[in-house]
Short mmCIF file of C-alpha atoms and ligand atoms in Angstrom, two decimals:
data_model
loop_
_atom_site.label_atom_id
_atom_site.label_comp_id
_atom_site.label_asym_id
_atom_site.label_seq_id
_atom_site.Cartn_x
_atom_site.Cartn_y
_atom_site.Cartn_z
CA UNK A 16 0.00 0.00 0.00
CA UNK A 17 1.52 3.33 -1.01
CA UNK A 18 -1.11 5.88 0.03
CA UNK A 19 0.20 7.64 3.11
CA UNK A 20 -3.27 8.59 4.38
CA UNK A 21 -4.53 4.99 3.99
CA UNK A 22 -1.55 3.96 6.10
CA UNK A 23 -2.66 6.47 8.74
CA UNK A 24 -6.22 5.08 8.63
CA UNK A 25 -4.84 1.56 9.14
CA UNK A 26 -2.55 2.76 11.97
CA UNK A 27 0.51 1.62 10.03
CA UNK A 28 2.23 4.97 10.56
CA UNK A 29 1.86 7.46 13.44
CA UNK A 30 -0.68 10.26 13.48
CA UNK A 31 -2.36 12.54 16.00
CA UNK A 32 -6.07 11.83 15.62
CA UNK A 33 -8.65 14.40 16.71
CA UNK A 34 -11.87 12.78 15.44
CA UNK A 35 -12.99 9.48 13.95
CA UNK A 36 -16.25 7.85 12.88
CA UNK A 37 -17.17 5.11 10.39
CA UNK A 38 -16.68 7.39 7.36
CA UNK A 39 -14.23 10.13 8.34
CA UNK A 40 -10.88 10.54 10.08
CA UNK A 41 -9.40 13.88 11.21
CA UNK A 42 -5.78 14.22 12.31
CA UNK A 43 -3.04 16.80 12.67
CA UNK A 44 -1.12 17.89 9.57
CA UNK A 45 2.56 16.97 9.99
CA UNK A 46 3.60 20.38 8.57
CA UNK A 47 1.08 22.85 9.98
CA UNK A 48 0.46 26.25 8.41
CA UNK A 49 -0.37 27.34 11.96
CA UNK A 50 -0.68 25.33 15.20
CA UNK A 51 -3.97 23.41 15.09
CA UNK A 52 -3.83 22.51 11.36
CA UNK A 53 -6.14 19.49 10.89
CA UNK A 54 -6.69 17.25 7.86
CA UNK A 55 -10.14 15.71 7.36
CA UNK A 56 -10.23 12.64 5.12
CA UNK A 57 -12.65 9.92 3.97
CA UNK A 58 -11.75 6.47 5.33
CA UNK A 59 -12.42 4.95 1.92
CA UNK A 60 -9.59 5.84 -0.45
CA UNK A 61 -10.53 8.35 -3.16
CA UNK A 62 -8.05 10.44 -5.13
CA UNK A 63 -10.37 13.24 -6.18
CA UNK A 64 -13.63 14.93 -5.23
CA UNK A 65 -15.31 13.41 -8.30
CA UNK A 66 -14.85 9.94 -6.81
CA UNK A 67 -16.74 10.79 -3.61
CA UNK A 68 -20.43 10.05 -3.22
CA UNK A 69 -22.55 12.95 -1.93
CA UNK A 70 -23.02 11.30 1.47
CA UNK A 71 -19.27 11.11 2.04
CA UNK A 72 -18.75 14.69 0.83
CA UNK A 73 -21.46 15.78 3.25
CA UNK A 74 -19.91 13.80 6.11
CA UNK A 75 -16.50 15.37 5.44
CA UNK A 76 -17.96 18.85 5.58
CA UNK A 77 -19.84 18.12 8.81
CA UNK A 78 -16.55 17.03 10.38
CA UNK A 79 -14.79 20.13 9.00
CA UNK A 80 -17.41 22.20 10.82
CA UNK A 81 -16.87 20.20 14.03
CA UNK A 82 -13.13 20.80 13.81
CA UNK A 83 -13.69 24.50 13.09
CA UNK A 84 -15.80 24.81 16.23
CA UNK A 85 -13.37 22.72 18.30
CA UNK A 86 -10.49 24.97 17.21
CA UNK A 87 -12.47 28.06 18.20
CA UNK A 88 -13.24 26.55 21.63
CA UNK A 89 -9.58 25.58 22.20
CA UNK A 90 -6.90 27.82 23.63
CA UNK A 91 -5.00 27.73 20.35
CA UNK A 92 -4.58 31.09 18.61
CA UNK A 93 -7.67 31.25 16.39
CA UNK A 94 -8.98 34.53 15.00
CA UNK A 95 -10.37 32.89 11.87
CA UNK A 96 -10.41 29.46 10.23
CA UNK A 97 -9.69 28.42 6.64
CA UNK A 98 -11.20 25.32 5.03
CA UNK A 99 -9.17 24.41 1.98
CA UNK A 100 -9.15 21.51 -0.46
CA UNK A 101 -6.70 21.00 -3.33
CA UNK A 102 -8.36 18.86 -6.03
CA UNK A 103 -5.72 17.92 -8.61
CA UNK A 104 -2.02 18.63 -9.03
CA UNK A 105 -2.59 22.02 -10.66
CA UNK A 106 -4.64 23.00 -7.62
CA UNK A 107 -1.73 22.13 -5.34
CA UNK A 108 -2.71 18.57 -4.37
CA UNK A 109 0.32 16.60 -3.24
CA UNK A 110 -1.28 13.67 -1.44
CA UNK A 111 -3.75 11.88 -3.71
CA UNK A 112 -6.23 10.85 -1.06
CA UNK A 113 -8.95 13.54 -0.77
CA UNK A 114 -8.45 15.83 2.23
CA UNK A 115 -9.78 19.07 3.58
CA UNK A 116 -7.33 21.30 5.42
CA UNK A 117 -8.94 23.10 8.37
CA UNK A 118 -6.55 25.49 10.06
CA UNK A 119 -6.53 28.51 12.36
CA UNK A 120 -5.75 31.95 11.00
CA UNK A 121 -4.74 35.10 12.81
CA UNK A 122 -3.55 38.55 11.81
CA UNK A 123 -0.07 38.59 10.26
CA UNK A 124 0.33 34.80 10.46
CA UNK A 125 2.33 34.83 7.22
CA UNK A 126 -0.07 32.60 5.26
CA UNK A 127 -1.76 33.91 2.13
CA UNK A 128 -2.97 33.09 -1.34
CA UNK A 129 -0.99 34.51 -4.23
CA UNK A 130 -2.99 36.30 -6.91
CA UNK A 131 -2.03 37.06 -10.49
CA UNK A 132 -0.93 40.63 -11.25
CA UNK A 133 -4.14 41.80 -12.99
CA UNK A 134 -6.38 40.30 -10.28
CA UNK A 135 -7.52 43.79 -9.23
CA UNK A 136 -9.15 44.34 -12.67
CA UNK A 137 -12.70 43.03 -12.44
CA UNK A 138 -13.89 41.20 -15.58
CA UNK A 139 -16.99 42.51 -17.38
CA UNK A 140 -20.36 40.99 -16.35
CA UNK A 141 -20.55 39.35 -19.82
CA UNK A 142 -17.46 37.29 -18.97
CA UNK A 143 -18.95 36.22 -15.61
CA UNK A 144 -22.23 35.33 -17.33
CA UNK A 145 -20.41 33.31 -19.99
CA UNK A 146 -18.51 31.33 -17.35
CA UNK A 147 -21.71 30.87 -15.32
CA UNK A 148 -23.46 29.47 -18.40
CA UNK A 149 -20.70 26.91 -18.97
CA UNK A 150 -20.86 25.73 -15.34
CA UNK A 151 -24.64 25.91 -14.92
CA UNK A 152 -25.40 23.46 -17.69
CA UNK A 153 -23.35 20.80 -15.90
CA UNK A 154 -24.72 21.41 -12.40
P1 LIG B 213 -1.97 18.86 -0.22
O1 LIG B 213 -0.82 19.69 -0.72
O2 LIG B 213 -3.27 19.61 -0.18
O3 LIG B 213 -2.07 17.54 -0.95
O4 LIG B 213 -1.64 18.57 1.30
C1 LIG B 213 -1.01 17.42 1.76
C2 LIG B 213 -0.80 17.64 3.23
O5 LIG B 213 -0.51 16.40 3.84
C3 LIG B 213 0.37 18.59 3.55
O6 LIG B 213 -0.10 19.70 4.30
C4 LIG B 213 1.32 17.71 4.34
O7 LIG B 213 1.98 18.40 5.38
C5 LIG B 213 0.39 16.64 4.88
N1 LIG B 213 1.02 15.38 5.21
C6 LIG B 213 1.83 14.64 4.43
N2 LIG B 213 2.20 13.51 5.08
C7 LIG B 213 1.59 13.55 6.29
C8 LIG B 213 1.59 12.68 7.43
N3 LIG B 213 2.27 11.54 7.45
N4 LIG B 213 0.86 13.03 8.50
C9 LIG B 213 0.15 14.18 8.49
N5 LIG B 213 0.12 15.04 7.46
C10 LIG B 213 0.83 14.73 6.37
ZN1 LIG B 214 -5.55 6.52 0.53
#
């Protein structure tokens, strides 16, 4: 078995688990963006979001919410919380077992998303409508 997260599920390698049920496991990221960085994964191996059934996707998001609330109740430094999922290599996915990152944010924590240079220029409504049309027909 090569999937590192499946090895965590099967307790073949160490992890720091914060939540577990029949469908979902949540554990600490080994390289946290900030202290309290949790990964939320399905117990059944799936590489991408497209492979997940709706029930599992729902269960993952319910656990992300639980972790969000648990972080906020903890004495970790938590001014805000990011939920983040990289679906595909181009999106930054490095471990090909679906996972949500749920991690605390606070002012000047050094984390940020990088935007392209012309990001400040809003596209015309026609461009938004055209993109919406392409997505809508597949929803
Ligand atoms: P991503 O780039 O979205 O695929 O994120 C993969 C995440 O998995 C990174 O944040 C890694 O730090 C984390 N990671 C990799 N190996 C382990 C491990 N053995 N235990 C916990 N987290 C891990
Ligand atoms: Zn796996």
